[in-house]
Coordinates of C-alpha atoms and ligand atoms in Angstrom, one line a residue:
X1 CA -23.3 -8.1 -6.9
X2 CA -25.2 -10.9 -7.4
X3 CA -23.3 -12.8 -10.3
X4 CA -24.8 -16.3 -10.0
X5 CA -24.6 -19.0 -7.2
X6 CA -21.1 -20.1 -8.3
X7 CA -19.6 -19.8 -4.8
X8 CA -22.6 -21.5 -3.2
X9 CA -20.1 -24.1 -2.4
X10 CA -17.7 -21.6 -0.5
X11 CA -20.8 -19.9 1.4
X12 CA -20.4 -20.4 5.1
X13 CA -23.9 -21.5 6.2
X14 CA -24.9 -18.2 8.3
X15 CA -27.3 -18.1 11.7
X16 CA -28.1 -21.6 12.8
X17 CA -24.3 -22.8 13.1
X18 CA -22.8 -19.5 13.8
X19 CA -24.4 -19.1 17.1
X20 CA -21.5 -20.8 19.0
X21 CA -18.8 -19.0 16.8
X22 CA -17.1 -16.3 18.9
X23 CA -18.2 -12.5 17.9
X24 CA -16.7 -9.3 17.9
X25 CA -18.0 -5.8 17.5
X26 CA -15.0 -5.2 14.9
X27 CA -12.7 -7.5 13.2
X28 CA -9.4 -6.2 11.4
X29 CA -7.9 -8.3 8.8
X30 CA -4.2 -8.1 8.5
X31 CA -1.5 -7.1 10.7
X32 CA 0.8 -4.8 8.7
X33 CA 0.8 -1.2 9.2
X34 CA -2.6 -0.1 8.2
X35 CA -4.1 -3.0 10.8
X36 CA -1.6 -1.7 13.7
X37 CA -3.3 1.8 13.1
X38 CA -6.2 1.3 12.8
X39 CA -6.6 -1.1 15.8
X40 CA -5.2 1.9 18.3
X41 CA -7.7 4.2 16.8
X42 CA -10.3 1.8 17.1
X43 CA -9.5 0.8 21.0
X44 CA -8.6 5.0 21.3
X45 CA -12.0 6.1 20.6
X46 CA -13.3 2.8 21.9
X47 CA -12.2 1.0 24.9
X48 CA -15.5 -1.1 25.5
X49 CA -15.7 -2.2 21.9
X50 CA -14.2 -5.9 21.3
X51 CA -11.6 -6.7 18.8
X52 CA -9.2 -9.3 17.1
X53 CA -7.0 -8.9 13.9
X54 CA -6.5 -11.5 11.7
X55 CA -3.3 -12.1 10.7
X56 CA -2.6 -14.6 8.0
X57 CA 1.1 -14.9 8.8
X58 CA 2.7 -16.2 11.6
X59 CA 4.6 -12.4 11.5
X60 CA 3.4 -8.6 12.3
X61 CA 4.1 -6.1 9.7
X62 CA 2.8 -7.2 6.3
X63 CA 5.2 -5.8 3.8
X64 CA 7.9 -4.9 5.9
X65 CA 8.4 -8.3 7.5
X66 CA 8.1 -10.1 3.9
X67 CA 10.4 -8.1 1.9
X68 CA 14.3 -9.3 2.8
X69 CA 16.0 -8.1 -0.3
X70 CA 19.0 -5.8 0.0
X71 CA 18.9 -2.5 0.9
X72 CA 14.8 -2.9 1.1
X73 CA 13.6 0.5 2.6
X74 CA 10.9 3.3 1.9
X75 CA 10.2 5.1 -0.9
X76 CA 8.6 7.5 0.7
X77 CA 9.3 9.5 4.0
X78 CA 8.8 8.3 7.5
X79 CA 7.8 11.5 8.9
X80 CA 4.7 10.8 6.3
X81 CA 5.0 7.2 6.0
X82 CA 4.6 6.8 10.3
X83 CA 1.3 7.0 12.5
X84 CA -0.1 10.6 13.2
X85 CA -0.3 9.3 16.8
X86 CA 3.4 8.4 17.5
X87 CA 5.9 10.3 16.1
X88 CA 8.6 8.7 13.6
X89 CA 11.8 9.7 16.1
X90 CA 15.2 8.0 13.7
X91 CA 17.2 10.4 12.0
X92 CA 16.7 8.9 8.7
X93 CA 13.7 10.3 6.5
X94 CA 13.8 7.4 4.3
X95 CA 14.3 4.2 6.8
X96 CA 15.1 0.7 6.1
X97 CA 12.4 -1.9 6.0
X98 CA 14.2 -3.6 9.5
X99 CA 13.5 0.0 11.5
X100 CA 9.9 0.9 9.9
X101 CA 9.3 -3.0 11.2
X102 CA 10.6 -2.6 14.5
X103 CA 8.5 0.8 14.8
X104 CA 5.3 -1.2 13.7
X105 CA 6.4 -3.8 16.6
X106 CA 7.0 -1.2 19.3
X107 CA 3.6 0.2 18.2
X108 CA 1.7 -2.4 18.7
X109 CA 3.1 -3.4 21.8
X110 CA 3.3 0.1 23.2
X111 CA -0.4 0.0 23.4
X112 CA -0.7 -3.9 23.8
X113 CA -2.4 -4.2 20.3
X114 CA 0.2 -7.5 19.9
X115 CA -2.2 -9.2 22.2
X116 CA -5.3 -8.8 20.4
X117 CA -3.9 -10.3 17.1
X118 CA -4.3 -13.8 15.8
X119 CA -1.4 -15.3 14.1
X120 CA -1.9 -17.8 11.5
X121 CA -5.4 -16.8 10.8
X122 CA -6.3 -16.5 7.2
X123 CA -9.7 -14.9 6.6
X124 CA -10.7 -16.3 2.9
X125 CA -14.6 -16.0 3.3
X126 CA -16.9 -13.3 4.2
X127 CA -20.7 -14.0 4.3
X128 CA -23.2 -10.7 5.7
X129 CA -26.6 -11.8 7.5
X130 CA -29.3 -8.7 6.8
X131 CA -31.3 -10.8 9.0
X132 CA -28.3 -11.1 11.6
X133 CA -26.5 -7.7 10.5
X134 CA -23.2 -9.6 11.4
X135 CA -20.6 -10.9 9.2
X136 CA -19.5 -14.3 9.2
X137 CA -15.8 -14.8 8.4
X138 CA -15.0 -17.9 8.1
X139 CA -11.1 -18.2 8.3
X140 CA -8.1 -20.8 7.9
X141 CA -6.2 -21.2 10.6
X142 CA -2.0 -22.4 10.3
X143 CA -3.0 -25.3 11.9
X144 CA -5.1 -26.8 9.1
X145 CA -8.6 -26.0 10.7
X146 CA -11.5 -23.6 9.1
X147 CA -13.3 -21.7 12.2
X148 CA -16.0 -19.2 11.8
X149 CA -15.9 -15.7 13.8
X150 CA -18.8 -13.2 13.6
X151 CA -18.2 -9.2 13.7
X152 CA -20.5 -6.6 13.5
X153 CA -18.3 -4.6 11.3
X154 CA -15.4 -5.9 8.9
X155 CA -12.3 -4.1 8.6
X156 CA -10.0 -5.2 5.9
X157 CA -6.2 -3.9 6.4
X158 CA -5.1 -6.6 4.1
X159 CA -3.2 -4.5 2.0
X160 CA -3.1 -4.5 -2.1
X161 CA -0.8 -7.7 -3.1
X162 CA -0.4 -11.5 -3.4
X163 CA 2.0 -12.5 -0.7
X164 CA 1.9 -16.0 -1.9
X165 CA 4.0 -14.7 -5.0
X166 CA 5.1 -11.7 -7.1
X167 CA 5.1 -10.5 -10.9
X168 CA 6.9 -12.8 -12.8
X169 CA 6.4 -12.5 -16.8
X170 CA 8.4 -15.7 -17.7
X171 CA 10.7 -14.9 -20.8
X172 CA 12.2 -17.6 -23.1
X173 CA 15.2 -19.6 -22.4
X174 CA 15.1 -19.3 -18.5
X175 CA 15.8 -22.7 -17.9
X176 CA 19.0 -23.1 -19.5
X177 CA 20.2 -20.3 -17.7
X178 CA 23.0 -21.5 -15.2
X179 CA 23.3 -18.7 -13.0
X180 CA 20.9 -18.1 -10.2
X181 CA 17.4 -16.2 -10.8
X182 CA 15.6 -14.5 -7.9
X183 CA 12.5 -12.5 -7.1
X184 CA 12.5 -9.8 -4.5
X185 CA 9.7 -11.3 -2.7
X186 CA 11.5 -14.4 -2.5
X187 CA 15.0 -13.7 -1.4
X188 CA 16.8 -15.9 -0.8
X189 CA 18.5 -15.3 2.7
X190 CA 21.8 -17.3 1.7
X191 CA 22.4 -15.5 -1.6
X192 CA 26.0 -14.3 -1.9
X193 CA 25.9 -12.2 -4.5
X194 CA 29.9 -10.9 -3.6
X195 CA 31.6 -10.2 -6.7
X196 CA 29.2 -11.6 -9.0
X197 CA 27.8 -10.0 -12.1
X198 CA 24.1 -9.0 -11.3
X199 CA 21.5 -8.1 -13.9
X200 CA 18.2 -6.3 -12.4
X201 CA 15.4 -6.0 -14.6
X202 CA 13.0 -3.6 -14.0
X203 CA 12.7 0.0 -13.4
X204 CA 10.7 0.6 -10.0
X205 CA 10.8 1.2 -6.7
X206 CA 12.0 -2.1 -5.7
X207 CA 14.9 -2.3 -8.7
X208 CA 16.4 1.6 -7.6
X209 CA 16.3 0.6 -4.4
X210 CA 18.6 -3.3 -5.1
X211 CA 20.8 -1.8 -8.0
X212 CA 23.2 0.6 -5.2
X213 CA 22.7 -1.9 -2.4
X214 CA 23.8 -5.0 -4.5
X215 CA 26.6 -2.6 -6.3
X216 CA 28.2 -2.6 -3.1
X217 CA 29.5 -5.3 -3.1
X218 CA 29.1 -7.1 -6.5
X219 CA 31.0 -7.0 -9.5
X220 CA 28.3 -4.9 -11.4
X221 CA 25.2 -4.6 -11.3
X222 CA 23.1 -3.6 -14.5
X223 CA 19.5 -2.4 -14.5
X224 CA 18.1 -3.5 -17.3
X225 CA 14.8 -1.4 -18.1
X226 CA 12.2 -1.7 -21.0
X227 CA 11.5 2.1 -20.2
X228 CA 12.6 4.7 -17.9
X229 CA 11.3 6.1 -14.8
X230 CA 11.1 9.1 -13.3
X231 CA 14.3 9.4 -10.4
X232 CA 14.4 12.2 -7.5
X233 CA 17.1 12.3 -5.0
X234 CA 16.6 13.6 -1.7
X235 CA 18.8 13.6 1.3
X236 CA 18.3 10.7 3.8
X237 CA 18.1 12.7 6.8
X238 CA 15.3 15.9 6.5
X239 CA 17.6 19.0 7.2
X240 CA 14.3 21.2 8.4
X241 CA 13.9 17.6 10.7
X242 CA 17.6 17.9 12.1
X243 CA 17.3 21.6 11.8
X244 CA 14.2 21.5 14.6
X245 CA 15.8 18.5 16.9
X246 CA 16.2 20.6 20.2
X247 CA 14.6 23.8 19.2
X248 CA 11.1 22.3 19.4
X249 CA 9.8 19.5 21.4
X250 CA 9.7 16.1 19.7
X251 CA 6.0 15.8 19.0
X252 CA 6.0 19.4 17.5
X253 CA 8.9 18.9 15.4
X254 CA 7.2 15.3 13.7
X255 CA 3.9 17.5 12.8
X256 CA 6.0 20.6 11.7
X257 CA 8.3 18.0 9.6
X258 CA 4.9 15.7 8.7
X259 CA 3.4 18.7 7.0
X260 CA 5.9 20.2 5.1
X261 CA 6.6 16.9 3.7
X262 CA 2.5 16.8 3.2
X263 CA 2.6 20.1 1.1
X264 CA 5.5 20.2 -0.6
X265 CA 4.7 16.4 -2.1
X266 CA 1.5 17.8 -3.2
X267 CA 3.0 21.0 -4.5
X268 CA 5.0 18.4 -6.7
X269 CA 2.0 16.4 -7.8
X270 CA 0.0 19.5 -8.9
X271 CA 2.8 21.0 -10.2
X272 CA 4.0 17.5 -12.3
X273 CA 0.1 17.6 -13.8
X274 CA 0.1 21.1 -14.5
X275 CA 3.5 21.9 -16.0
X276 CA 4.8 18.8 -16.8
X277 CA 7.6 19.6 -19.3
X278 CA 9.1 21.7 -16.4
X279 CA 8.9 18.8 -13.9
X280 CA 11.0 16.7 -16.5
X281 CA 13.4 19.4 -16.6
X282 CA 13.5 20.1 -13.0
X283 CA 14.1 16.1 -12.0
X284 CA 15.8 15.2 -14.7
X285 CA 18.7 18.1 -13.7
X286 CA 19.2 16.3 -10.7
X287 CA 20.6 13.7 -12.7
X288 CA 22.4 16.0 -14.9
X289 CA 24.2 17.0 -11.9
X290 CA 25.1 13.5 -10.2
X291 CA 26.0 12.4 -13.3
X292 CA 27.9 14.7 -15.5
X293 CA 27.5 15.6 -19.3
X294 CA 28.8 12.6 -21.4
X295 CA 26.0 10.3 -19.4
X296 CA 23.6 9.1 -21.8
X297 CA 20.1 10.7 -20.1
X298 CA 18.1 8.8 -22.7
X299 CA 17.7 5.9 -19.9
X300 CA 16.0 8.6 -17.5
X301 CA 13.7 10.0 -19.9
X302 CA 10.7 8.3 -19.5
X303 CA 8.1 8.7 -22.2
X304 CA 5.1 9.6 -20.2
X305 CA 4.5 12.7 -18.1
X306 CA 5.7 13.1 -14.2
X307 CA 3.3 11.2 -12.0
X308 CA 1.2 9.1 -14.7
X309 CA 3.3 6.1 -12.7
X310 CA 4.9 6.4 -9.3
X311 CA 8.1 8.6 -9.3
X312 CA 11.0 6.8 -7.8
X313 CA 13.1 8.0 -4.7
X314 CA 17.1 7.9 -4.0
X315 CA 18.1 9.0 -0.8
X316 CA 21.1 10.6 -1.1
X317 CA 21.4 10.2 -4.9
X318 CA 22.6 6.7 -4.3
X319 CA 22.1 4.9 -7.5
X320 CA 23.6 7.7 -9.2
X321 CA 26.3 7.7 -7.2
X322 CA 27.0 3.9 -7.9
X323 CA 26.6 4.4 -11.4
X324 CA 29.0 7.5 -11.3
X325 CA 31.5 5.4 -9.6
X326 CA 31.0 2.9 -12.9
X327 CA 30.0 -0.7 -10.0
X328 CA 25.8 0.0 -12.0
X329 CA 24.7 0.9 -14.9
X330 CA 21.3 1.4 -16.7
X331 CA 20.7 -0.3 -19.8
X332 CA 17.6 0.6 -21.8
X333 CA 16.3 -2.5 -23.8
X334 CA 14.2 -5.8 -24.4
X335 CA 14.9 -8.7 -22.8
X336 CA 14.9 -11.2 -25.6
X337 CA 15.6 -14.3 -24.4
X338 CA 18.2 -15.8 -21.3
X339 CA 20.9 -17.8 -22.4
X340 CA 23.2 -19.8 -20.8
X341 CA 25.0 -17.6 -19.7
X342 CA 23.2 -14.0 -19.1
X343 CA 20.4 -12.4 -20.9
X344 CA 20.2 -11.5 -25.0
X345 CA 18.6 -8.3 -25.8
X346 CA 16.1 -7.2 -28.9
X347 CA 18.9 -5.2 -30.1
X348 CA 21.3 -7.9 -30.2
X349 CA 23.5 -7.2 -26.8
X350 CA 24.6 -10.2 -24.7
X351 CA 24.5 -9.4 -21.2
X352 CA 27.1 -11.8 -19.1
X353 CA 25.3 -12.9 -15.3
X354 CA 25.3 -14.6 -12.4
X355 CA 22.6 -13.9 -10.9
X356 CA 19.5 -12.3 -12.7
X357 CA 17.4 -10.6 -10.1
X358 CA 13.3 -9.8 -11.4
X359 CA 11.9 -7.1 -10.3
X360 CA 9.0 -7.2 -12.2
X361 CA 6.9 -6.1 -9.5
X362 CA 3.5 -7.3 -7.5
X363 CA 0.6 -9.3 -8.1
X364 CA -2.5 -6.7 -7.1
X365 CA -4.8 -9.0 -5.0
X366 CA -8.0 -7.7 -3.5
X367 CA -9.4 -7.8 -0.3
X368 CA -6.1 -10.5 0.6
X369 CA -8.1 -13.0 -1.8
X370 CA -11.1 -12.7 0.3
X371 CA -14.7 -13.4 -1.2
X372 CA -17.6 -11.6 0.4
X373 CA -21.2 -12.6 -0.5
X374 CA -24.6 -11.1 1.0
X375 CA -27.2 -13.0 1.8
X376 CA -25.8 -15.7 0.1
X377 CA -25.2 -14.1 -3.2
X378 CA -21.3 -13.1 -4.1
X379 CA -20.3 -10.1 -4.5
X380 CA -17.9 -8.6 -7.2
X381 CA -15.6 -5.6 -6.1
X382 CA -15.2 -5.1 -9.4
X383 CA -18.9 -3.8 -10.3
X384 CA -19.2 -1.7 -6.8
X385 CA -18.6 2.0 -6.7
X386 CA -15.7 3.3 -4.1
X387 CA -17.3 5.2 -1.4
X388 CA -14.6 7.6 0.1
X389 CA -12.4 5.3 -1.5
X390 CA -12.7 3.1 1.8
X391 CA -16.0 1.5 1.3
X392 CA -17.9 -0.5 -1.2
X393 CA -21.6 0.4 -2.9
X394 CA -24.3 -2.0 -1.6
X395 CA -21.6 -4.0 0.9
X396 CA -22.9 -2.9 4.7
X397 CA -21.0 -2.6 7.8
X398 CA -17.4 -2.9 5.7
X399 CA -14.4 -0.9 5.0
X400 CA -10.8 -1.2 3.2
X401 CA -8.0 0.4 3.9
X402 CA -5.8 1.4 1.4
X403 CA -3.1 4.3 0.9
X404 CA -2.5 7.3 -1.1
X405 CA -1.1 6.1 -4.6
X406 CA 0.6 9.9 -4.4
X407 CA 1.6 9.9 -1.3
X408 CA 2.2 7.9 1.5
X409 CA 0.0 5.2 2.1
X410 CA 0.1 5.9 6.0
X411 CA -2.0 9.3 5.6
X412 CA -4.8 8.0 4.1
X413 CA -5.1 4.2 6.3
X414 CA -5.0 6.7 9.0
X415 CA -7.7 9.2 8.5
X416 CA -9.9 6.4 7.4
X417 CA -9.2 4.5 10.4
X418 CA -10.3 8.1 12.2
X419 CA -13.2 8.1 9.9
X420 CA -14.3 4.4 10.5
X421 CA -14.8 5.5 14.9
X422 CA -16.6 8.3 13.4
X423 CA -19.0 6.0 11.6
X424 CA -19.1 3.7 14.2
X425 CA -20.0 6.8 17.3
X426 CA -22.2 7.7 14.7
X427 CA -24.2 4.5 14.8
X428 CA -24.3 3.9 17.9
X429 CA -25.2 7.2 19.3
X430 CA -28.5 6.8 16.7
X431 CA -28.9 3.1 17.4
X432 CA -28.0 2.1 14.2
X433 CA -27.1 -1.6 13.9
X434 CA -26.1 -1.4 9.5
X435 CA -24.6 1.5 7.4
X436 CA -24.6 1.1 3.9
X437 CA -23.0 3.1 1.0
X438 CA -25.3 3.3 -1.4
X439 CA -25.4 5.1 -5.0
X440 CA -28.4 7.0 -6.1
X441 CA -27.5 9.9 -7.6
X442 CA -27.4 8.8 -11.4
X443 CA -26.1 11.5 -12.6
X444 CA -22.5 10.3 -11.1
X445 CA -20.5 8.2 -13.9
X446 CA -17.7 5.3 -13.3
X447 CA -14.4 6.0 -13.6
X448 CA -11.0 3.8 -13.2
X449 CA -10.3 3.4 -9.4
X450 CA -6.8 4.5 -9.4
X451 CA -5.0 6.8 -12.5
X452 CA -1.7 6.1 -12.4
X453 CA -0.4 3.8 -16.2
X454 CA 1.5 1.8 -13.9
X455 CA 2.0 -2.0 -15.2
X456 CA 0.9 -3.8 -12.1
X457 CA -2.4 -1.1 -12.1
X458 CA -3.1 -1.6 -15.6
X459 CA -3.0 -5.4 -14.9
X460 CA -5.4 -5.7 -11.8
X461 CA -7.9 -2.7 -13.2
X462 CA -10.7 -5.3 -14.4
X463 CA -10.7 -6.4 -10.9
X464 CA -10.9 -3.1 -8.6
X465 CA -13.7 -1.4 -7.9
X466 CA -14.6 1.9 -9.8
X467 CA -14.8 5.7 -8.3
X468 CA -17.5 7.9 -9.2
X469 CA -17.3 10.9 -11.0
X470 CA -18.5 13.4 -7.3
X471 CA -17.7 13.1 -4.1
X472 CA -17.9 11.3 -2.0
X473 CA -17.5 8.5 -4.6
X474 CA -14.8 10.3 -6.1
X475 CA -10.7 10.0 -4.8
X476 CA -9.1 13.3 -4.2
X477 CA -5.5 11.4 -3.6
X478 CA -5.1 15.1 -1.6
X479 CA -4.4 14.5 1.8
X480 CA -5.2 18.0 3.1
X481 CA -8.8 18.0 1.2
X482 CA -9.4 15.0 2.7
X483 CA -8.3 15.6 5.9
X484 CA -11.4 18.1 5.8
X485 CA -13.8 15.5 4.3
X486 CA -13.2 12.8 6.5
X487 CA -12.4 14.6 9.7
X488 CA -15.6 17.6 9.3
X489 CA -18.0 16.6 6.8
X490 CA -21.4 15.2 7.8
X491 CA -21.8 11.4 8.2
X492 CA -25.4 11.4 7.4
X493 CA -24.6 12.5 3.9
X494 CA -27.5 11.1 1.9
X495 CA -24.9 8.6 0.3
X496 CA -24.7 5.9 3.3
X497 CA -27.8 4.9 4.3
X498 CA -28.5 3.7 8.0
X499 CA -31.0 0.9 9.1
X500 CA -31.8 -0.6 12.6
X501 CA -34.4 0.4 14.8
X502 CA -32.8 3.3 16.4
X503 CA -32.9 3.8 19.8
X504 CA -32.5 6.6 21.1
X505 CA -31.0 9.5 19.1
X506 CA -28.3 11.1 21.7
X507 CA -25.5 13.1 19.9
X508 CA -25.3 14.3 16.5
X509 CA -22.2 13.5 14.5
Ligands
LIG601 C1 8.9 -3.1 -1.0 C2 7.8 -2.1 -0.7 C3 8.1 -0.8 -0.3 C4 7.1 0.1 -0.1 N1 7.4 1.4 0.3 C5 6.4 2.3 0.5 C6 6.7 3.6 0.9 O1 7.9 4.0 1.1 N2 5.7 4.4 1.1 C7 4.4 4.1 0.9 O2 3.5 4.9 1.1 N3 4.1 2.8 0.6 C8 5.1 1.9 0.4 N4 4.7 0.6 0.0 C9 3.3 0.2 0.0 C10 3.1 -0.5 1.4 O3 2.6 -1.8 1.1 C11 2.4 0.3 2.4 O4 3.2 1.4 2.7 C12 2.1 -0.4 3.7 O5 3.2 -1.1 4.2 C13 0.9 -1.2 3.5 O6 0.5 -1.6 4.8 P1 -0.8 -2.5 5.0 O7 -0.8 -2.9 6.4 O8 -2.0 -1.8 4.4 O9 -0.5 -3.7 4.1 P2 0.6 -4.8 4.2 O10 1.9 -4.3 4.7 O11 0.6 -5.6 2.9 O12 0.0 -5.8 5.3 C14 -1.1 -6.6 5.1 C15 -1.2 -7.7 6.1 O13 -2.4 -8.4 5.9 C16 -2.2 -9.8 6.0 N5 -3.2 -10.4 5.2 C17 -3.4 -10.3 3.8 N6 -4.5 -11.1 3.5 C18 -5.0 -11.6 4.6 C19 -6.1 -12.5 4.8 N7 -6.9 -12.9 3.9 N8 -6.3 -12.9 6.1 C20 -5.5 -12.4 7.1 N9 -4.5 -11.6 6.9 C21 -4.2 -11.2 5.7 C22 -0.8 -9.9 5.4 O14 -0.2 -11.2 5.8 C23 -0.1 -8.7 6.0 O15 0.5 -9.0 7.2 C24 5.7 -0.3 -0.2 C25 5.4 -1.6 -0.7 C26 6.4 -2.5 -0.9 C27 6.1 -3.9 -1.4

């Protein structure tokens, strides 16, 4: 904090001017899934408090409104991936982006959140008054205009990417390429890829997910991949979910379902770090089964351990399948320059296309570009410490929300969502008017925010913040442990410290 005055410029003049502006006790940026949450828990525990998301879009739903490709769906269960409070009730375990977006709609209009949100309002400046204890956001609105909106407490659901644009590398020669070239962030709705030869690079989430849709109904489809990734089928539909319909009621059956989903992917997770040569085995038989023993298992082989990057999900074994049934096919390799008419490779293989598709992944943006200063002075994330992993050293009356990079994000936005009323009962049963993480112990050391090797993590590192090396600066990326730590442990915790004359002190938290 406290770089040098190089955003004066940007620095909404606090106080005198922000008198008229309108004020809220919280103010949520974003609209996706995290902000839907988090507004019921907030109006839950709070019905008197005021409130307004921001919403930069003219859309609900964050990613699962912007993403249009093929097949787009979850990597992760529902039954994990949906709201504690409001059970995930489709058959499917692993649902396609149109149904988690219509459950995120429903949501928020079940409990009339839809009506507290803003469309079309970009926040892009946050300035804190000690003297005030309010934030001043000063935000852009679709319309062209800049207003100012005060909060007491500013809740950032803004998620962890660019939505202006994704991860493109740019290789050599892709202008005199005469076939088509698309991003999955950008899809183009008309694209009729029917009998065309398709070339997918990458090797995530998003390219296992286009390869079986897109094979379909193309020609072929290739994935070409610099280096594998770790592939798990499961079945679509949870059989201990469709085993329960009807023997249980509903809501029991999503908690029994929620946390044997909770367990058994942190049983993997352990397991992958602990034993890791018998996870490859384990997940790489899968393959071995789908795909029978002349397949070339060199392109799912990856050379680092189970979990050091996001493992990758098929619901029923699709891309296998399409691969199996010879419409895909992995291709591990170097993309050396397009051509004309496809893509050459480092080893000297032409590959023919019509359509190159790059799934190179995301853009990590903070804070949804957001720049927050104190008392005039800016603050960079990048040198605060992670407290709880949902609030920032020396920044007062703030949290993020952001998801397990293990799990589903939903579990984590969710019990810091509970964790935010805590703090906020907290404070206002003492009287408290700031709360501000701050780190005093010395003895705890900086340490990279999130683990995982991942490309579009090892690009964005220099600007996250750090975690410490004890709790509660430290990230357990265990739901269950902290479950306990955020539900149970003590708010006064010698870590955040609490100014404001306090009133009277009525409850203990
Ligand atoms: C294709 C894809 C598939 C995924 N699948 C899974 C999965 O299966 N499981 C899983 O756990 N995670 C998955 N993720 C991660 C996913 O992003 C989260 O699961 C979840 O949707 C994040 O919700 P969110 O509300 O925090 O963020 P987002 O969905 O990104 O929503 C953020 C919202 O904030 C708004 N916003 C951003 N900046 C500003 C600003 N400055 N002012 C105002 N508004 C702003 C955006 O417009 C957006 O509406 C996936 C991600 C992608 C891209």
């Amino acid at each position: 904090m406290g770089e040098s005055a190089a955003v004066a410029a940007d620095t909404p003049r606090p106080l005198d001017d922000d008198r008229r502006a309108e004020h809220f006790d919280v103010l949520i940026v974003g609209a996706g899934l995290s902000g839907i949450g988090a507004a019921y828990h907030l109006q839950t525990e709070f019905p008197a408090k005021n409130y307004a998301i921001l919403e930069a879009r003219n859309a609900i739903g964050g990613t699962w409104d912007l993403f249009r490709y093929p097949g787009v769906r979850s990597d992760s269960d529902m039954y994990t991936l949906g709201y504690r409070f409001r059970p995930w009730r489709d058959a499917k375990a692993i649902a396609d982006g149109p149904s988690i977006l219509e459950y995120i709609r429903e949501t928020a209009c079940e409990y009339a959140i839809d009506r507290k949100i803003r469309y079309g309002h970009r926040a892009k400046l946050a300035h804190w008054s000690s003297a005030g204890a309010r934030w001043t956001v000063e935000v852009a609105t679709s319309d062209d205009r800049t207003i100012r909106l005060t909060c007491n407490f500013l809740y950032i659901c803004s998620g962890y990417y660019d939505y202006a644009e994704g991860y493109m590398p740019g290789w050599p020669g892709m202008d005199r390429f005469t076939g088509t070239i698309v991003h999955p962030q950008k899809w183009p709705e008309a694209l009729d890829y029917k009998d065309k030869r398709v070339v997918v690079i990458g090797s995530g989430a998003t390219a296992v997910t286009l390869v079986p849709a897109m094979a379909d109904t193309a020609r072929h489809v290739v994935m070409l991949q610099r280096s594998p990734t770790y592939i798990l089928p499961l079945p679509a539909e949870d059989p201990f979910a469709h085993w329960l319909r009807g023997k249980v009621p509903a809501r029991l059956a999503y908690t029994l379902v929620r946390w044997k989903n909770v367990l058994l992917s942190t049983y993997l997770y352990q397991k992958s770090r602990r034993r890791p040569e018998a996870m490859k085995q384990w997940i790489l038989g899968f393959a071995k089964q789908a795909l029978g023993p002349d397949y070339d298992f060199r392109h799912l082989s990856p050379r680092y351990n189970p979990w050091d990057q996001r493992l990758c999900l098929i619901p029923d074994a699709d891309l296998f399948r399409a691969i199996h049934r010879g419409t895909a096919s992995i291709v591990t390799d170097e993309l050396d320059t397009f051509t004309e008419t496809g893509l050459r490779l480092r080893s000297g293989q032409e590959l023919v296309a019509d359509i190159v598709v790059t799934a190179t992944g995301l853009k990590v943006l903070l804070l949804g570009g957001m720049k927050l200063c104190i008392d005039g002075a800016p603050v960079n994330p990048a040198r605060t410490m992670t407290y709880k992993g949902m609030m920032y050293s020396d920044v007062p009356n703030f949290a993020v929300s952001l998801g397990y990079t293990n799990a589903s994000w939903t579990l984590k936005s969710d019990l810091t969502a509970e964790y935010v009323c805590r703090l906020l009962k907290h404070m206002d049963s003492h009287g408290y008017s700031v709360c501000t993480p701050r780190k005093r112990d010395p003895s705890i050391t900086e340490q990279p925010a999130i683990g995982l090797t991942s490309g579009y993590i090892r690009r964005a590192l220099d600007q996250l913040p750090k975690q410490g090396s004890k709790r509660p600066w430290r990230l357990h990326q265990n739901y269950a442990l902290d479950m306990l730590e955020f539900r149970f442990a003590p708010i006064a915790d010698g870590a955040l410290e609490f100014t404001g004359v306090p009133r009277v002190a009525r409850a203990t938290s």
